[in-house]
Amino acid sequence: MKVLKFGGTSVASHQSISAVIRNLLSQSSSGPVIAVVSALGGVTDLLQQAGEQAVNQDQSYKTTLAQIRERHLEVVHEFDLSKQDEKDITAILDLLDLIVLGLFAIGEFSVMSRDKVLSFGEWMSSIIISKALAKQSSNSQWADSRELIVTDEQFTCAGLLIDETKIRVREYFKKNQAAITIMPGFISRSRSGYITTLGRGGSDYTAAIVAASLEAEELQIWTDVSGMYTAHPKWVKQAFPIEELSYQEAMELSHFGAKVIYPPTVQPALQKQIPIRVKNTFAPEDQGTLISAKVNNDRGIIKGISHLPDIALITLEGNGMVGIPGFSKRLFETLSLNKINVVMITQASSEHSICVGIQREECERARQVIDGEFAYEISLEKINPILVEVDLCIVAVIGDNIKGHQGVSGKMFSALGQNNVNIRAIAQGASERNISAVIDSRDVKKAVNTLHNSFFEKQVNRLNLFIKGVGNVGGILLEQIRQQRDHLLNELLVDVRVCGISNSRTMVFSETGIDLDNWQEELASGETQEFDSWMNRIIEMNLRNSVFLDVTASEEVAMSYSNYLRKSIAVVACNKIACSSAYHNYRELKSLAREYHAPFLFETNVGAGLPVINTLKNLINSGDRIRSIQAVLSGSLNFIFNHLDATNSFHDIVLQAQQEGYTEPDPRIDLSGVDVMRKILILIRESGVPMELEDIGNESFLPNAVDQAGSVDEFFALLQKEDAFFTERFVDAQKKGCKLKYVAEFTDGKAKVGLKEIREGHPFYNLEGKDNIVLFYTDRYSEQPLIIKGAGAGSEVTASGLFGDVISLAKN
Ligand code: ADP
Ligand code: ASP
Ligand code: MG
């Protein structure tokens, strides 16, 4: 004997019911089967809705009833049932109409009437299915659960009277034998004859009760997913069916929100050691989940992750509680007497407070009854009125063997912490099958995905990028990501997804990643971008391992990094403004990055893609000390002075550099040395020396008149007049066997930038094109410096520097 339960979606339509019937016919060939069925998918909700509308004097209850009628008659017609069958169903539907009309007339929808109304769903579906089955099997019957399952009168979630139920079920099936029996799930009756229900989702429980009463060989739960998953499959895309679970694990998972099995279902099966299989009506060939006494640890310690929404935390707190027995007893007694279910308990050993998790809907009642119970102590200020916090939920990791393994809670909480999920309360049951944390509801999706990733997908690191500024460098970066994505995924197990792109006009977002073959079109038709809306959307999306990339030169953007870091969003910038702004700002960003576990990376601030900052970091972290830095850090100035000779006009070279994009649009930013000052400042700060931009000496090489130019045009006009000045500087240097280089220096705590004559033989002498060079003199590199040299400007190398920073964020 097997007991099979078919949920609402499995019996929602003619098509799915046909699949159910095929399944029953096939399974009954090897022994009798009992099929417990739910209401047609969605009907229980419609019944509830009709009742509520009626009691609220809302005439639309009639439309709802008509909808219910239509759903059922449609299936009757599709199965081509007889006129008599149709009449039988219509009579039940008429009775339902009458009852709901009654509710409307007397304005009452008590829990007792609610059970009566809701019971129609399973009643009708089971009759229709049994009549449809009868057309194909002469050896089938319908059994009325209302006559077999006996309960108390706790309406809407009745308590089972197990002994009477067992006797009735056994007697019924002794007298009435058939190859296939169809029974309604969910519905039952009290001793005094009132209709009751076993709670929403309770058809699973009906099936388990019947299976246990008859000591069936197997209980099968047929639903719309292929088993019990490692996490809610609608919330966690990467969740997968668990092959095997122990009864206890299944119980914990369902108690903590895995709706696929109604929590009380497991207990009766466990008592009789009946294996439970969870199977998919729409993919019967899938293996599904087997729940049994066997514990299988092949697939790791943690079997699944669950979450329970709509939780409230109540905290009883006060100095008067410490060391005095009886407070907890009174608290829990009060909750129990008022039928308030306790979901979770935590108490620190200081005994100063007790914290209890309950259902959100019960929190106001809890407040009243607890404050009432402790009114005297509250009046004496021994304890405080209870504190109620809402908008919370519980996330839990579950597995039989958590007990025997250290590090599970460490892993759980560090994963949550790294993704900025704030934990409000923690509980680990003594059975140690479950570690639970109460968190804000808005973090739940991120939390379950984070936990799933760290316990089940630890091999793949996903990075969710938000890129602001997709001009030249940003565009090339996107192309580099597009080309490398598969390689990164396959070789490094790093999944880089671009989830947001913005230029100065528009922005686009996609949680699953923007199509990088098509981003220009998507961005062109994207939403209008505004400074705050861009940032708020990223924060709202609240994706784990989010990375904000600043590929702009905007001061406003640079000043917003702290907002990202505070949300544990990593920041990668090629924009130099933040790191060269006031020292306290730079320090704050660094300490926020540490505090919120959100790296702040800016390798491209100096020397584009050259590994200057990372090298410096490694020197410092390994205990070296920077004594001096000598560097040529401006690709544009290097280009200009490399082209200057006795015949070329300085004005023409600058103009060419500007036109070819080697300088900023306003070349004065380069020629004034400010850009180089910023770069050397960043290196100095990264060496551990606090310094401000103003502390850096800068003697302009421009003639005074040119330095004073009011506009770019005026600057060029003035520059043209000064060609002789520059030719002279060149010739002077040449006579001494020197070349002109724009150099940044830091020695003995002092820094300066300026144009210098460099002798042959010096490492700067042969520097070509747009190359940069940095010489680090340190305690360890004291005689010969550590030299980093190469192209220090250009879109390709800058983009690849940014990309390098991004990849380094993947935690392996
Ligand atoms: P039925 O109508 O068959 O009783 P339910 O809706 O009650 O189906 O339960 C199945 C649903 O449970 C799935 O569609 C899925 O969305 C949800 N669910 C939540 N958590 C889990 C989980 N851990 N594994 C499988 N399904 C889950
Ligand atoms: N039909 C009921 C509900 O929707 C019971 C069940 O399907 O398990 O809650
Ligand atoms: Mg269900």
Tab-separated table of C-alpha atoms in Angstrom, residues 30 98 146 153 213 224 244 253 278 389 424 465 506 557 680 692 762 797:
chain	number	residue	atom	x	y	z
A	30	SER	CA	1.936	-3.138	-8.309
A	98	LEU	CA	-25.897	29.314	-0.166
A	146	ARG	CA	-14.262	14.232	6.934
A	153	GLU	CA	-12.048	22.116	17.498
A	213	SER	CA	-2.488	4.678	10.205
A	224	ASP	CA	5.400	21.192	-8.883
A	244	GLU	CA	18.331	12.265	0.451
A	253	LEU	CA	13.674	22.532	6.652
A	278	VAL	CA	8.952	14.216	-2.932
A	389	GLU	CA	10.591	44.627	16.514
A	424	ARG	CA	19.555	40.728	15.118
A	465	LEU	CA	29.467	45.082	-11.327
A	506	THR	CA	21.056	57.226	-19.025
A	557	VAL	CA	31.048	60.716	-8.018
A	680	ILE	CA	52.735	61.156	-6.270
A	692	GLU	CA	48.101	66.941	1.670
A	762	HIS	CA	69.772	57.844	-15.624
A	797	VAL	CA	45.861	49.612	-20.338
